[in-house]
Amino acid sequence: MNKRAWIVFFDESSVSLLPQVRRTYAPRGRTPLLRHRLNWKRASMAAALGYHAAGGGRGPRLCFHLKPGSYETTSLIEVLEQIKIFYAGEPVVMVWDGLSAHWSRGMRAWAAEQDWLTLERLPAYAPELNPVKRLWSAIKTRELANLAGNHLADVADAAERGIRRVCSSEQLPWPFLTHTGLTLNSQTPQN
């Protein structure tokens, strides 16, 4: 592994006008009611959470993208172009899952032309190895919990508030990585 590279975990998720129902407190005898419009409008979110392989005082970096609808190869390539700018062309090892758009013919052809990017695939059925899943959980259990927005923009604003909360703390992204059990420092095996 390149000691100068960023190890970037990437994942997509979605939000909709259907609220994320979570437990809450209420006065005794007053069951809280969650009123919402039964609407299936969705927006997709993508996040790239990067940790520098060498450490060296470089904190985690989070790049976030939100769009109506869902991601396909073309829109993912646009996100990756933004990630290239975000990481200023530094070497990036992108770790993501087996979504078909991640490994499509168009994506592989585009990635082959990129000298800054190396793609690695997470094992199948192992979402617990991706720290971005913990990011989604943190946002959905706080900012998006019981949110019954009238417009998709309300939900998108709440998701962006959650991203800003995570970005405002240099320490908050580290537990996401710790929870996966993965480490950035490779140790030489002893014989």
C-alpha atoms as a PDB file:
ATOM      1  CA  MET A   1       0.000   0.000   0.000  1.00  0.00           C
ATOM      2  CA  ASN A   2       1.209   3.467  -0.851  1.00  0.00           C
ATOM      3  CA  LYS A   3       2.080   5.238   2.429  1.00  0.00           C
ATOM      4  CA  ARG A   4       1.273   8.595   0.821  1.00  0.00           C
ATOM      5  CA  ALA A   5      -2.221   7.552  -0.304  1.00  0.00           C
ATOM      6  CA  TRP A   6      -5.579   8.361   1.158  1.00  0.00           C
ATOM      7  CA  ILE A   7      -7.651   5.302   2.024  1.00  0.00           C
ATOM      8  CA  VAL A   8     -11.155   6.419   1.068  1.00  0.00           C
ATOM      9  CA  PHE A   9     -14.264   4.423   1.916  1.00  0.00           C
ATOM     10  CA  PHE A  10     -17.219   5.165  -0.333  1.00  0.00           C
ATOM     11  CA  ASP A  11     -20.902   4.340  -0.003  1.00  0.00           C
ATOM     12  CA  GLU A  12     -24.315   5.487  -1.147  1.00  0.00           C
ATOM     13  CA  SER A  13     -27.567   5.693   0.771  1.00  0.00           C
ATOM     14  CA  SER A  14     -30.933   7.298   0.251  1.00  0.00           C
ATOM     15  CA  VAL A  15     -33.367   9.519   2.082  1.00  0.00           C
ATOM     16  CA  SER A  16     -37.040  10.019   1.408  1.00  0.00           C
ATOM     17  CA  LEU A  17     -40.082  11.818   2.702  1.00  0.00           C
ATOM     18  CA  LEU A  18     -40.956   8.694   4.683  1.00  0.00           C
ATOM     19  CA  PRO A  19     -39.512   9.383   8.146  1.00  0.00           C
ATOM     20  CA  GLN A  20     -36.892   7.270   9.905  1.00  0.00           C
ATOM     21  CA  VAL A  21     -39.013   6.187  12.862  1.00  0.00           C
ATOM     22  CA  ARG A  22     -37.014   6.088  16.099  1.00  0.00           C
ATOM     23  CA  ARG A  23     -37.805   5.882  19.784  1.00  0.00           C
ATOM     24  CA  THR A  24     -38.424   9.150  21.517  1.00  0.00           C
ATOM     25  CA  TYR A  25     -39.513  10.535  24.857  1.00  0.00           C
ATOM     26  CA  ALA A  26     -42.958  11.933  25.536  1.00  0.00           C
ATOM     27  CA  PRO A  27     -44.972  12.861  28.615  1.00  0.00           C
ATOM     28  CA  ARG A  28     -46.672   9.867  30.211  1.00  0.00           C
ATOM     29  CA  GLY A  29     -49.998   9.115  28.561  1.00  0.00           C
ATOM     30  CA  ARG A  30     -49.240  11.165  25.434  1.00  0.00           C
ATOM     31  CA  THR A  31     -48.075   8.828  22.727  1.00  0.00           C
ATOM     32  CA  PRO A  32     -46.212  10.857  20.110  1.00  0.00           C
ATOM     33  CA  LEU A  33     -47.792  10.887  16.655  1.00  0.00           C
ATOM     34  CA  LEU A  34     -45.719  11.145  13.545  1.00  0.00           C
ATOM     35  CA  ARG A  35     -47.764  12.655  10.735  1.00  0.00           C
ATOM     36  CA  HIS A  36     -46.311  12.576   7.260  1.00  0.00           C
ATOM     37  CA  ARG A  37     -47.313  12.536   3.646  1.00  0.00           C
ATOM     38  CA  LEU A  38     -47.172   9.086   2.131  1.00  0.00           C
ATOM     39  CA  ASN A  39     -44.727  10.097  -0.568  1.00  0.00           C
ATOM     40  CA  TRP A  40     -42.023   7.978  -2.122  1.00  0.00           C
ATOM     41  CA  LYS A  41     -39.820  10.799  -3.432  1.00  0.00           C
ATOM     42  CA  ARG A  42     -36.186   9.927  -2.827  1.00  0.00           C
ATOM     43  CA  ALA A  43     -32.786  11.534  -2.922  1.00  0.00           C
ATOM     44  CA  SER A  44     -29.506   9.676  -2.994  1.00  0.00           C
ATOM     45  CA  MET A  45     -26.476  10.516  -0.895  1.00  0.00           C
ATOM     46  CA  ALA A  46     -22.889   9.491  -1.488  1.00  0.00           C
ATOM     47  CA  ALA A  47     -20.038   9.947   0.956  1.00  0.00           C
ATOM     48  CA  ALA A  48     -16.316   9.395   0.675  1.00  0.00           C
ATOM     49  CA  LEU A  49     -14.652   9.179   4.073  1.00  0.00           C
ATOM     50  CA  GLY A  50     -10.874   9.336   3.752  1.00  0.00           C
ATOM     51  CA  TYR A  51      -8.122   8.481   6.195  1.00  0.00           C
ATOM     52  CA  HIS A  52      -4.487   9.158   5.326  1.00  0.00           C
ATOM     53  CA  ALA A  53      -2.389   5.994   5.302  1.00  0.00           C
ATOM     54  CA  ALA A  54       0.656   7.679   6.847  1.00  0.00           C
ATOM     55  CA  GLY A  55      -1.331   9.521   9.502  1.00  0.00           C
ATOM     56  CA  GLY A  56       1.153  12.265  10.256  1.00  0.00           C
ATOM     57  CA  GLY A  57      -1.399  14.573  11.813  1.00  0.00           C
ATOM     58  CA  ARG A  58      -3.670  14.483   8.794  1.00  0.00           C
ATOM     59  CA  GLY A  59      -7.198  14.091  10.042  1.00  0.00           C
ATOM     60  CA  PRO A  60     -10.043  12.311   8.272  1.00  0.00           C
ATOM     61  CA  ARG A  61     -11.704  14.057   5.348  1.00  0.00           C
ATOM     62  CA  LEU A  62     -15.338  13.695   4.327  1.00  0.00           C
ATOM     63  CA  CYS A  63     -16.682  14.446   0.871  1.00  0.00           C
ATOM     64  CA  PHE A  64     -20.486  14.391   0.504  1.00  0.00           C
ATOM     65  CA  HIS A  65     -22.786  14.464  -2.519  1.00  0.00           C
ATOM     66  CA  LEU A  66     -26.588  14.601  -2.670  1.00  0.00           C
ATOM     67  CA  LYS A  67     -28.815  14.276  -5.735  1.00  0.00           C
ATOM     68  CA  PRO A  68     -32.447  13.526  -6.574  1.00  0.00           C
ATOM     69  CA  GLY A  69     -33.042  10.038  -7.906  1.00  0.00           C
ATOM     70  CA  SER A  70     -30.401   7.345  -7.782  1.00  0.00           C
ATOM     71  CA  TYR A  71     -26.786   6.927  -8.827  1.00  0.00           C
ATOM     72  CA  GLU A  72     -25.688   5.183 -11.988  1.00  0.00           C
ATOM     73  CA  THR A  73     -22.280   4.932 -13.635  1.00  0.00           C
ATOM     74  CA  THR A  74     -22.340   8.399 -15.225  1.00  0.00           C
ATOM     75  CA  SER A  75     -23.369  10.229 -12.051  1.00  0.00           C
ATOM     76  CA  LEU A  76     -20.838   8.227  -9.987  1.00  0.00           C
ATOM     77  CA  ILE A  77     -18.068   9.256 -12.375  1.00  0.00           C
ATOM     78  CA  GLU A  78     -19.121  12.888 -11.828  1.00  0.00           C
ATOM     79  CA  VAL A  79     -18.873  12.325  -8.053  1.00  0.00           C
ATOM     80  CA  LEU A  80     -15.428  10.767  -8.467  1.00  0.00           C
ATOM     81  CA  GLU A  81     -14.317  13.796 -10.501  1.00  0.00           C
ATOM     82  CA  GLN A  82     -15.339  15.965  -7.535  1.00  0.00           C
ATOM     83  CA  ILE A  83     -13.444  13.646  -5.185  1.00  0.00           C
ATOM     84  CA  LYS A  84     -10.343  14.086  -7.362  1.00  0.00           C
ATOM     85  CA  ILE A  85     -10.585  17.851  -6.860  1.00  0.00           C
ATOM     86  CA  PHE A  86     -11.381  17.398  -3.142  1.00  0.00           C
ATOM     87  CA  TYR A  87      -8.200  15.361  -2.606  1.00  0.00           C
ATOM     88  CA  ALA A  88      -6.204  17.689  -4.893  1.00  0.00           C
ATOM     89  CA  GLY A  89      -5.063  14.857  -7.137  1.00  0.00           C
ATOM     90  CA  GLU A  90      -3.282  13.029  -4.288  1.00  0.00           C
ATOM     91  CA  PRO A  91      -3.210   9.228  -4.597  1.00  0.00           C
ATOM     92  CA  VAL A  92      -6.481   7.665  -3.451  1.00  0.00           C
ATOM     93  CA  VAL A  93      -7.258   4.021  -2.766  1.00  0.00           C
ATOM     94  CA  MET A  94     -11.058   3.865  -3.051  1.00  0.00           C
ATOM     95  CA  VAL A  95     -12.695   1.042  -1.106  1.00  0.00           C
ATOM     96  CA  TRP A  96     -16.321   0.370  -2.010  1.00  0.00           C
ATOM     97  CA  ASP A  97     -18.853  -2.417  -2.319  1.00  0.00           C
ATOM     98  CA  GLY A  98     -19.938  -4.513  -5.276  1.00  0.00           C
ATOM     99  CA  LEU A  99     -22.731  -2.262  -6.565  1.00  0.00           C
ATOM    100  CA  SER A 100     -23.070  -2.906 -10.295  1.00  0.00           C
ATOM    101  CA  ALA A 101     -22.401   0.771 -11.145  1.00  0.00           C
ATOM    102  CA  HIS A 102     -19.089   0.548  -9.254  1.00  0.00           C
ATOM    103  CA  TRP A 103     -17.806  -2.249 -11.470  1.00  0.00           C
ATOM    104  CA  SER A 104     -19.564  -1.521 -14.772  1.00  0.00           C
ATOM    105  CA  ARG A 105     -17.642  -1.543 -18.019  1.00  0.00           C
ATOM    106  CA  GLY A 106     -17.866   2.264 -18.231  1.00  0.00           C
ATOM    107  CA  MET A 107     -16.575   2.733 -14.679  1.00  0.00           C
ATOM    108  CA  ARG A 108     -13.660   0.342 -15.192  1.00  0.00           C
ATOM    109  CA  ALA A 109     -12.709   2.084 -18.459  1.00  0.00           C
ATOM    110  CA  TRP A 110     -12.840   5.502 -16.792  1.00  0.00           C
ATOM    111  CA  ALA A 111     -10.871   4.310 -13.725  1.00  0.00           C
ATOM    112  CA  ALA A 112      -8.165   2.770 -15.930  1.00  0.00           C
ATOM    113  CA  GLU A 113      -7.377   6.279 -17.245  1.00  0.00           C
ATOM    114  CA  GLN A 114      -6.985   7.761 -13.743  1.00  0.00           C
ATOM    115  CA  ASP A 115      -3.441   7.788 -12.359  1.00  0.00           C
ATOM    116  CA  TRP A 116      -4.571   9.094  -8.947  1.00  0.00           C
ATOM    117  CA  LEU A 117      -7.164   6.370  -8.257  1.00  0.00           C
ATOM    118  CA  THR A 118      -6.955   2.711  -7.277  1.00  0.00           C
ATOM    119  CA  LEU A 119     -10.220   0.821  -6.773  1.00  0.00           C
ATOM    120  CA  GLU A 120     -10.605  -1.939  -4.190  1.00  0.00           C
ATOM    121  CA  ARG A 121     -13.712  -3.978  -3.517  1.00  0.00           C
ATOM    122  CA  LEU A 122     -15.090  -4.794  -0.087  1.00  0.00           C
ATOM    123  CA  PRO A 123     -15.948  -8.448   0.476  1.00  0.00           C
ATOM    124  CA  ALA A 124     -19.526  -9.374  -0.404  1.00  0.00           C
ATOM    125  CA  TYR A 125     -22.039  -9.196   2.439  1.00  0.00           C
ATOM    126  CA  ALA A 126     -19.649  -7.294   4.700  1.00  0.00           C
ATOM    127  CA  PRO A 127     -21.188  -3.824   5.202  1.00  0.00           C
ATOM    128  CA  GLU A 128     -19.694  -3.745   8.706  1.00  0.00           C
ATOM    129  CA  LEU A 129     -16.280  -3.152   7.104  1.00  0.00           C
ATOM    130  CA  ASN A 130     -17.304   0.202   5.640  1.00  0.00           C
ATOM    131  CA  PRO A 131     -17.083   3.137   8.100  1.00  0.00           C
ATOM    132  CA  VAL A 132     -19.444   5.172   5.901  1.00  0.00           C
ATOM    133  CA  LYS A 133     -22.262   2.843   7.017  1.00  0.00           C
ATOM    134  CA  ARG A 134     -21.671   4.140  10.561  1.00  0.00           C
ATOM    135  CA  LEU A 135     -21.848   7.702   9.206  1.00  0.00           C
ATOM    136  CA  TRP A 136     -25.267   6.985   7.677  1.00  0.00           C
ATOM    137  CA  SER A 137     -26.395   5.464  10.969  1.00  0.00           C
ATOM    138  CA  ALA A 138     -25.209   8.531  12.909  1.00  0.00           C
ATOM    139  CA  ILE A 139     -27.144  10.878  10.634  1.00  0.00           C
ATOM    140  CA  LYS A 140     -30.290   8.769  10.392  1.00  0.00           C
ATOM    141  CA  THR A 141     -30.557   8.308  14.164  1.00  0.00           C
ATOM    142  CA  ARG A 142     -30.039  11.982  14.942  1.00  0.00           C
ATOM    143  CA  GLU A 143     -30.800  14.563  12.240  1.00  0.00           C
ATOM    144  CA  LEU A 144     -33.209  12.385  10.234  1.00  0.00           C
ATOM    145  CA  ALA A 145     -34.873  10.625  13.177  1.00  0.00           C
ATOM    146  CA  ASN A 146     -38.663  11.136  13.138  1.00  0.00           C
ATOM    147  CA  LEU A 147     -38.329  13.917  10.559  1.00  0.00           C
ATOM    148  CA  ALA A 148     -41.548  14.281   8.608  1.00  0.00           C
ATOM    149  CA  GLY A 149     -40.594  16.862   6.006  1.00  0.00           C
ATOM    150  CA  ASN A 150     -43.061  18.354   3.559  1.00  0.00           C
ATOM    151  CA  HIS A 151     -40.494  18.588   0.783  1.00  0.00           C
ATOM    152  CA  LEU A 152     -37.459  16.570  -0.174  1.00  0.00           C
ATOM    153  CA  ALA A 153     -35.393  19.722   0.415  1.00  0.00           C
ATOM    154  CA  ASP A 154     -36.295  19.551   4.142  1.00  0.00           C
ATOM    155  CA  VAL A 155     -34.840  16.055   4.388  1.00  0.00           C
ATOM    156  CA  ALA A 156     -31.805  16.999   2.277  1.00  0.00           C
ATOM    157  CA  ASP A 157     -31.122  19.998   4.542  1.00  0.00           C
ATOM    158  CA  ALA A 158     -31.273  17.776   7.626  1.00  0.00           C
ATOM    159  CA  ALA A 159     -28.849  15.293   6.031  1.00  0.00           C
ATOM    160  CA  GLU A 160     -26.449  18.138   5.205  1.00  0.00           C
ATOM    161  CA  ARG A 161     -26.693  19.384   8.819  1.00  0.00           C
ATOM    162  CA  GLY A 162     -25.654  15.917   9.943  1.00  0.00           C
ATOM    163  CA  ILE A 163     -22.687  15.927   7.565  1.00  0.00           C
ATOM    164  CA  ARG A 164     -21.634  19.372   8.854  1.00  0.00           C
ATOM    165  CA  ARG A 165     -21.883  18.059  12.438  1.00  0.00           C
ATOM    166  CA  VAL A 166     -19.576  15.155  11.605  1.00  0.00           C
ATOM    167  CA  CYS A 167     -17.163  17.406   9.680  1.00  0.00           C
ATOM    168  CA  SER A 168     -17.011  19.951  12.507  1.00  0.00           C
ATOM    169  CA  SER A 169     -15.385  17.387  14.785  1.00  0.00           C
ATOM    170  CA  GLU A 170     -11.931  16.109  13.923  1.00  0.00           C
ATOM    171  CA  GLN A 171     -12.418  13.167  16.296  1.00  0.00           C
ATOM    172  CA  LEU A 172     -15.913  11.977  15.294  1.00  0.00           C
ATOM    173  CA  PRO A 173     -14.937  10.095  12.087  1.00  0.00           C
ATOM    174  CA  TRP A 174     -12.325   7.982  13.915  1.00  0.00           C
ATOM    175  CA  PRO A 175     -14.811   5.786  15.825  1.00  0.00           C
ATOM    176  CA  PHE A 176     -16.469   4.971  12.502  1.00  0.00           C
ATOM    177  CA  LEU A 177     -13.191   3.350  11.401  1.00  0.00           C
ATOM    178  CA  THR A 178     -12.528   1.796  14.821  1.00  0.00           C
ATOM    179  CA  HIS A 179     -15.954   0.138  14.790  1.00  0.00           C
ATOM    180  CA  THR A 180     -15.040  -1.742  11.591  1.00  0.00           C
ATOM    181  CA  GLY A 181     -12.031  -3.367  13.250  1.00  0.00           C
ATOM    182  CA  LEU A 182      -9.798  -2.156  10.422  1.00  0.00           C
ATOM    183  CA  THR A 183      -6.554  -0.258  10.998  1.00  0.00           C
ATOM    184  CA  LEU A 184      -4.475   1.930   8.724  1.00  0.00           C
ATOM    185  CA  ASN A 185      -1.093   0.945  10.100  1.00  0.00           C
ATOM    186  CA  SER A 186       0.168  -2.289   8.624  1.00  0.00           C
ATOM    187  CA  GLN A 187       2.580  -4.074  10.869  1.00  0.00           C
ATOM    188  CA  THR A 188       5.286  -6.406   9.621  1.00  0.00           C
ATOM    189  CA  PRO A 189       4.487  -9.998  10.653  1.00  0.00           C
ATOM    190  CA  GLN A 190       7.009 -11.446  13.062  1.00  0.00           C
ATOM    191  CA  ASN A 191       8.536 -14.860  12.363  1.00  0.00           C
END
